[in-house]
Coordinates of C-alpha atoms in Angstrom, one line a residue:
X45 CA -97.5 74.5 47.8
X46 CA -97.3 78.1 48.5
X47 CA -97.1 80.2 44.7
X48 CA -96.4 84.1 44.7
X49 CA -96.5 86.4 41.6
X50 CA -96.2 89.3 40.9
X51 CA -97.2 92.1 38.6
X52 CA -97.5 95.6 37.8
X53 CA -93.9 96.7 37.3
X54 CA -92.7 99.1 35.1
X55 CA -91.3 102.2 33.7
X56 CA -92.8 106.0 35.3
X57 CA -91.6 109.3 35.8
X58 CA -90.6 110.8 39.0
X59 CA -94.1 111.8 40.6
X60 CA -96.1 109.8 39.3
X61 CA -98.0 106.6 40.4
X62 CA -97.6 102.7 40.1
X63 CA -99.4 99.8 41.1
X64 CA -98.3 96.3 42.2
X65 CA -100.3 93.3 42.9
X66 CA -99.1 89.8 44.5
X67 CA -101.2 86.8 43.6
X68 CA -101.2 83.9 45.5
X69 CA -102.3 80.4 45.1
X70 CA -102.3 77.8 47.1
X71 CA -104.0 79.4 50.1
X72 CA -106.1 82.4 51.2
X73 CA -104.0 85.9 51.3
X74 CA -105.7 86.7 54.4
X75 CA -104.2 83.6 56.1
X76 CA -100.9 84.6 55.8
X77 CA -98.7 87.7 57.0
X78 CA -97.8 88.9 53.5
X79 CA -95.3 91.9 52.5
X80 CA -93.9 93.8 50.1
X81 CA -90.2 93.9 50.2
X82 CA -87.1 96.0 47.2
X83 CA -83.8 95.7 46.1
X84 CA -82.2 98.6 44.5
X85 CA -79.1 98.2 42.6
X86 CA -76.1 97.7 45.4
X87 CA -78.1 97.4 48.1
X88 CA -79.8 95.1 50.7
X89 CA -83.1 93.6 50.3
X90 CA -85.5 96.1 52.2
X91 CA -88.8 95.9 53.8
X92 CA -91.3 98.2 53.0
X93 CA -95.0 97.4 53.7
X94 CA -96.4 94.2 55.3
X95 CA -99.8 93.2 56.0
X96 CA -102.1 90.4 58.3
X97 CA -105.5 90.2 58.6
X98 CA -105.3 90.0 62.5
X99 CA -102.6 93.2 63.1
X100 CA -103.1 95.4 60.2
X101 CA -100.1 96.7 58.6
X102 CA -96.8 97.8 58.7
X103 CA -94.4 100.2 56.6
X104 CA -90.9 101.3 56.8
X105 CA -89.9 105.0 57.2
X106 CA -88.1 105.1 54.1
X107 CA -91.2 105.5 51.8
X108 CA -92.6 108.5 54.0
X109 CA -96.2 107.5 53.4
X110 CA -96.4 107.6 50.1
X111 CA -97.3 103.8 49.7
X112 CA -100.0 101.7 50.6
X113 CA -100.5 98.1 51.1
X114 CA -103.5 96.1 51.2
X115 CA -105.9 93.0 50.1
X116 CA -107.7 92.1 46.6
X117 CA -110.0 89.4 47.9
X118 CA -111.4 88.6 44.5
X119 CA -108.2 88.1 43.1
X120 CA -106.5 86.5 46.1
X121 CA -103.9 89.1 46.4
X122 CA -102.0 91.9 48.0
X123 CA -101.7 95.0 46.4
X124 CA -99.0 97.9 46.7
X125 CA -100.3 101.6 45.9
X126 CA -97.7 103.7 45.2
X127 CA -97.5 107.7 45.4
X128 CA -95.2 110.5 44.5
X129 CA -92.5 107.8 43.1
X130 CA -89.0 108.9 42.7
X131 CA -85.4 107.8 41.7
X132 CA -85.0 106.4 45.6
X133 CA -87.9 103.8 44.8
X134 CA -85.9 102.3 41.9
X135 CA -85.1 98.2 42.0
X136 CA -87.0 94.9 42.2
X137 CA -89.9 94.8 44.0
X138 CA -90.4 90.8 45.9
X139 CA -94.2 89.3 47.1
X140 CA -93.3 87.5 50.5
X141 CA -95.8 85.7 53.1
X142 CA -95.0 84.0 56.2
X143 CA -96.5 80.5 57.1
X144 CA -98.5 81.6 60.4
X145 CA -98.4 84.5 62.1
X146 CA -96.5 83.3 64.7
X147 CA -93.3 84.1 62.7
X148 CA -94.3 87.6 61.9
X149 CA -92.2 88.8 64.8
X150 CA -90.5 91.4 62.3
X151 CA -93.1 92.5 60.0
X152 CA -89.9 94.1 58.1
X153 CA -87.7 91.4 58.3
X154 CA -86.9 89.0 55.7
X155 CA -86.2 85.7 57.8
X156 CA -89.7 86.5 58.8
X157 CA -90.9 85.0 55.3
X158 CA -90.9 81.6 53.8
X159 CA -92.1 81.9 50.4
X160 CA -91.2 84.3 47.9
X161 CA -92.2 86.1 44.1
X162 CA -89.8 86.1 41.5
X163 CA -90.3 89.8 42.0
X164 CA -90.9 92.4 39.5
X165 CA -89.2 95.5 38.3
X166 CA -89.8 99.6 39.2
X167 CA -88.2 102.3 37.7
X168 CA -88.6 105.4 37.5
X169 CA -87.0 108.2 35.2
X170 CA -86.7 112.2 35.9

């Protein structure tokens, strides 16, 4: 029911910027707790920046401010800004959203999510 895409992926070099975009069909972004989450090569599936219309947002540590998430009403999406990339933001980048916000205990957490993007890719050269 639920469909996640998502775009803007690509090649930049270290310092630059980048950014991503979940669209959704099937309901309203803003009905949903949404985030963004990466995999980089040999490690675990990390969260990074989650969003909800009734608690704001949430980031993880790791990306030291230099991202930002947030809402593209008109296209009925979530974007991901992000700043000052470097080698450490490598890997596939996954659209997730929750079914209620009831199971948004763990903004950050993956079992927190139901449906899923078939992610795109970030990489970045120095």
């Amino acid at each position: 029911q639920v469909r996640l895409v998502e775009y803007g992926g690509g090649s930049v070099q270290a310092g630059g910027t980048l950014k991503l975009r979940c669209e959704a069909s099937g309901i309203g972004v803003t009905l949903m707790p949404m985030a963004w989450f990466r995999q980089a090569p040999g490690k675990e599936r990390e969260g990074i920046a989650a969003i909800s219309s009734a608690r704001g947002t949430h980031y993880t540590e790791s990306i030291e401010g230099r991202f930002t998430v947030s809402y593209d009403t008109m296209r009925n999406a979530m974007n991901l800004q992000m700043r000052s990339l470097n080698t450490e933001d490598i890997g596939m980048y996954y659209c997730a959203a929750a079914r209620s916000l009831g199971d948004w205990a763990n903004p950050l957490d993956a079992t927190s999510y139901r449906f899923w993007g078939q992610g795109t890719q970030v990489t970045v050269s120095s």
